[in-house]
Amino acid sequence: MSTYTDFYVLPVKKAGLEAYRQFAEATAKVWCQHGALEAIEFVADDVKPGVYTSFPQAVTLEPDEVVVVARITFASRQDRDRINAAVMSDPVFAGMSPDLPVDGKRMFWGGFTTLVEATKK
């Protein structure tokens, strides 16, 4: 089954990681309630600056921050577009606190079609 996936990469204040985790848990449920197949967030624990580029460099990571990567999977790009529109107008997102420990200006994201998929049988 070919799917469509959005990836988000963002810096999160270490001191605010628990608050961000709670936000991510709530919003993951919203994405799935609106039809996403899966919503997962990861916190980096083994990423180093590279010579030319890296996760830390991509978000201009500051010493008091960690990199978080989110993956939201949809059945298709059409589903993604419909679901994202519904999510952005959902009351959970409308009531988001502006105090999240994230600098949205250094966050980046994009949508990807599946090229190769393998799973353990």
PDB file of C-alpha atoms in Angstrom:
ATOM      1  CA  MET A   1       0.000   0.000   0.000  1.00  0.00           C
ATOM      2  CA  SER A   2       1.498   3.324  -1.021  1.00  0.00           C
ATOM      3  CA  THR A   3       1.008   6.108   1.509  1.00  0.00           C
ATOM      4  CA  TYR A   4       1.729   9.804   1.834  1.00  0.00           C
ATOM      5  CA  THR A   5       3.751  11.170   4.745  1.00  0.00           C
ATOM      6  CA  ASP A   6       4.375  14.603   6.221  1.00  0.00           C
ATOM      7  CA  PHE A   7       7.606  15.113   8.156  1.00  0.00           C
ATOM      8  CA  TYR A   8       8.213  18.003  10.542  1.00  0.00           C
ATOM      9  CA  VAL A   9      11.602  18.916  12.033  1.00  0.00           C
ATOM     10  CA  LEU A  10      11.733  21.457  14.847  1.00  0.00           C
ATOM     11  CA  PRO A  11      13.800  22.668  17.798  1.00  0.00           C
ATOM     12  CA  VAL A  12      12.234  22.231  21.254  1.00  0.00           C
ATOM     13  CA  LYS A  13      13.520  23.712  24.508  1.00  0.00           C
ATOM     14  CA  LYS A  14      14.859  20.923  26.731  1.00  0.00           C
ATOM     15  CA  ALA A  15      13.154  22.463  29.757  1.00  0.00           C
ATOM     16  CA  GLY A  16       9.843  22.414  27.873  1.00  0.00           C
ATOM     17  CA  LEU A  17      10.080  18.919  26.421  1.00  0.00           C
ATOM     18  CA  GLU A  18       7.391  17.499  28.730  1.00  0.00           C
ATOM     19  CA  ALA A  19       4.986  20.325  27.830  1.00  0.00           C
ATOM     20  CA  TYR A  20       5.737  19.696  24.159  1.00  0.00           C
ATOM     21  CA  ARG A  21       5.193  15.937  24.627  1.00  0.00           C
ATOM     22  CA  GLN A  22       1.746  16.619  26.099  1.00  0.00           C
ATOM     23  CA  PHE A  23       0.912  18.927  23.181  1.00  0.00           C
ATOM     24  CA  ALA A  24       2.182  16.339  20.665  1.00  0.00           C
ATOM     25  CA  GLU A  25       0.158  13.573  22.311  1.00  0.00           C
ATOM     26  CA  ALA A  26      -3.030  15.655  22.118  1.00  0.00           C
ATOM     27  CA  THR A  27      -2.480  16.749  18.529  1.00  0.00           C
ATOM     28  CA  ALA A  28      -1.514  13.232  17.366  1.00  0.00           C
ATOM     29  CA  LYS A  29      -4.927  12.064  18.552  1.00  0.00           C
ATOM     30  CA  VAL A  30      -6.562  14.898  16.598  1.00  0.00           C
ATOM     31  CA  TRP A  31      -4.766  13.939  13.377  1.00  0.00           C
ATOM     32  CA  CYS A  32      -5.837  10.313  13.797  1.00  0.00           C
ATOM     33  CA  GLN A  33      -9.423  11.272  14.691  1.00  0.00           C
ATOM     34  CA  HIS A  34      -9.587  13.173  11.400  1.00  0.00           C
ATOM     35  CA  GLY A  35      -8.247  10.183   9.436  1.00  0.00           C
ATOM     36  CA  ALA A  36      -4.438  10.078   9.567  1.00  0.00           C
ATOM     37  CA  LEU A  37      -3.163   6.511   9.663  1.00  0.00           C
ATOM     38  CA  GLU A  38      -0.398   7.259  12.145  1.00  0.00           C
ATOM     39  CA  ALA A  39       1.189  10.173  13.982  1.00  0.00           C
ATOM     40  CA  ILE A  40       4.552   9.666  15.686  1.00  0.00           C
ATOM     41  CA  GLU A  41       7.022  12.125  17.221  1.00  0.00           C
ATOM     42  CA  PHE A  42      10.680  11.391  17.889  1.00  0.00           C
ATOM     43  CA  VAL A  43      13.207  13.256  20.042  1.00  0.00           C
ATOM     44  CA  ALA A  44      16.828  13.168  18.899  1.00  0.00           C
ATOM     45  CA  ASP A  45      19.369  11.584  21.210  1.00  0.00           C
ATOM     46  CA  ASP A  46      22.145  10.845  18.717  1.00  0.00           C
ATOM     47  CA  VAL A  47      22.468  13.678  16.198  1.00  0.00           C
ATOM     48  CA  LYS A  48      25.673  15.606  15.765  1.00  0.00           C
ATOM     49  CA  PRO A  49      26.504  18.686  13.727  1.00  0.00           C
ATOM     50  CA  GLY A  50      27.841  17.723  10.330  1.00  0.00           C
ATOM     51  CA  VAL A  51      30.485  19.236   8.116  1.00  0.00           C
ATOM     52  CA  TYR A  52      27.922  20.706   5.734  1.00  0.00           C
ATOM     53  CA  THR A  53      24.482  19.899   7.129  1.00  0.00           C
ATOM     54  CA  SER A  54      22.729  17.971   9.883  1.00  0.00           C
ATOM     55  CA  PHE A  55      19.570  18.013  11.955  1.00  0.00           C
ATOM     56  CA  PRO A  56      21.082  20.475  14.478  1.00  0.00           C
ATOM     57  CA  GLN A  57      22.280  22.775  11.714  1.00  0.00           C
ATOM     58  CA  ALA A  58      18.986  22.568   9.833  1.00  0.00           C
ATOM     59  CA  VAL A  59      17.074  24.092  12.770  1.00  0.00           C
ATOM     60  CA  THR A  60      19.950  26.284  14.037  1.00  0.00           C
ATOM     61  CA  LEU A  61      19.843  24.313  17.285  1.00  0.00           C
ATOM     62  CA  GLU A  62      20.708  26.230  20.441  1.00  0.00           C
ATOM     63  CA  PRO A  63      22.473  24.593  23.439  1.00  0.00           C
ATOM     64  CA  ASP A  64      19.268  24.439  25.496  1.00  0.00           C
ATOM     65  CA  GLU A  65      17.263  22.689  22.746  1.00  0.00           C
ATOM     66  CA  VAL A  66      16.740  19.246  21.231  1.00  0.00           C
ATOM     67  CA  VAL A  67      15.603  18.281  17.741  1.00  0.00           C
ATOM     68  CA  VAL A  68      12.155  16.731  17.387  1.00  0.00           C
ATOM     69  CA  VAL A  69      10.969  14.990  14.222  1.00  0.00           C
ATOM     70  CA  ALA A  70       7.317  14.202  13.611  1.00  0.00           C
ATOM     71  CA  ARG A  71       5.903  11.789  11.060  1.00  0.00           C
ATOM     72  CA  ILE A  72       2.233  11.789  10.101  1.00  0.00           C
ATOM     73  CA  THR A  73       1.121   9.159   7.608  1.00  0.00           C
ATOM     74  CA  PHE A  74      -1.956   9.332   5.400  1.00  0.00           C
ATOM     75  CA  ALA A  75      -3.573   6.993   2.872  1.00  0.00           C
ATOM     76  CA  SER A  76      -2.934   9.497   0.057  1.00  0.00           C
ATOM     77  CA  ARG A  77      -1.984  13.089  -0.638  1.00  0.00           C
ATOM     78  CA  GLN A  78      -5.657  13.885  -1.175  1.00  0.00           C
ATOM     79  CA  ASP A  79      -6.450  12.490   2.281  1.00  0.00           C
ATOM     80  CA  ARG A  80      -3.548  14.490   3.729  1.00  0.00           C
ATOM     81  CA  ASP A  81      -4.838  17.736   2.241  1.00  0.00           C
ATOM     82  CA  ARG A  82      -8.382  17.102   3.517  1.00  0.00           C
ATOM     83  CA  ILE A  83      -7.228  15.930   6.969  1.00  0.00           C
ATOM     84  CA  ASN A  84      -4.750  18.792   7.466  1.00  0.00           C
ATOM     85  CA  ALA A  85      -7.482  21.323   6.645  1.00  0.00           C
ATOM     86  CA  ALA A  86      -9.775  19.689   9.216  1.00  0.00           C
ATOM     87  CA  VAL A  87      -7.000  19.519  11.824  1.00  0.00           C
ATOM     88  CA  MET A  88      -6.105  23.198  11.459  1.00  0.00           C
ATOM     89  CA  SER A  89      -9.722  24.178  12.155  1.00  0.00           C
ATOM     90  CA  ASP A  90     -10.095  21.702  15.047  1.00  0.00           C
ATOM     91  CA  PRO A  91     -10.712  23.329  18.468  1.00  0.00           C
ATOM     92  CA  VAL A  92      -7.603  21.607  19.902  1.00  0.00           C
ATOM     93  CA  PHE A  93      -5.421  23.540  17.460  1.00  0.00           C
ATOM     94  CA  ALA A  94      -7.448  26.729  17.788  1.00  0.00           C
ATOM     95  CA  GLY A  95      -6.802  26.612  21.527  1.00  0.00           C
ATOM     96  CA  MET A  96      -3.052  26.016  21.241  1.00  0.00           C
ATOM     97  CA  SER A  97      -1.001  27.902  23.742  1.00  0.00           C
ATOM     98  CA  PRO A  98       1.384  30.446  22.247  1.00  0.00           C
ATOM     99  CA  ASP A  99       3.733  29.449  25.088  1.00  0.00           C
ATOM    100  CA  LEU A 100       4.895  26.197  23.481  1.00  0.00           C
ATOM    101  CA  PRO A 101       8.670  25.728  23.856  1.00  0.00           C
ATOM    102  CA  VAL A 102       9.148  25.750  20.057  1.00  0.00           C
ATOM    103  CA  ASP A 103      10.533  28.356  17.683  1.00  0.00           C
ATOM    104  CA  GLY A 104       8.254  27.898  14.685  1.00  0.00           C
ATOM    105  CA  LYS A 105      10.480  30.112  12.521  1.00  0.00           C
ATOM    106  CA  ARG A 106      13.166  27.401  12.634  1.00  0.00           C
ATOM    107  CA  MET A 107      10.755  24.532  11.998  1.00  0.00           C
ATOM    108  CA  PHE A 108      10.508  22.974   8.551  1.00  0.00           C
ATOM    109  CA  TRP A 109       8.229  20.379   6.991  1.00  0.00           C
ATOM    110  CA  GLY A 110       7.167  18.763   3.777  1.00  0.00           C
ATOM    111  CA  GLY A 111       5.088  16.006   2.217  1.00  0.00           C
ATOM    112  CA  PHE A 112       6.587  12.857   0.700  1.00  0.00           C
ATOM    113  CA  THR A 113       5.316  10.038  -1.483  1.00  0.00           C
ATOM    114  CA  THR A 114       6.493   6.520  -0.681  1.00  0.00           C
ATOM    115  CA  LEU A 115       9.453   5.340  -2.763  1.00  0.00           C
ATOM    116  CA  VAL A 116      10.343   2.065  -1.009  1.00  0.00           C
ATOM    117  CA  GLU A 117       8.526   0.287   1.799  1.00  0.00           C
ATOM    118  CA  ALA A 118       9.703  -2.797   3.690  1.00  0.00           C
ATOM    119  CA  THR A 119       8.415  -4.347   6.865  1.00  0.00           C
ATOM    120  CA  LYS A 120       9.498  -7.288   8.960  1.00  0.00           C
ATOM    121  CA  LYS A 121       7.169 -10.235   8.364  1.00  0.00           C
TER     122      LYS A 121
END
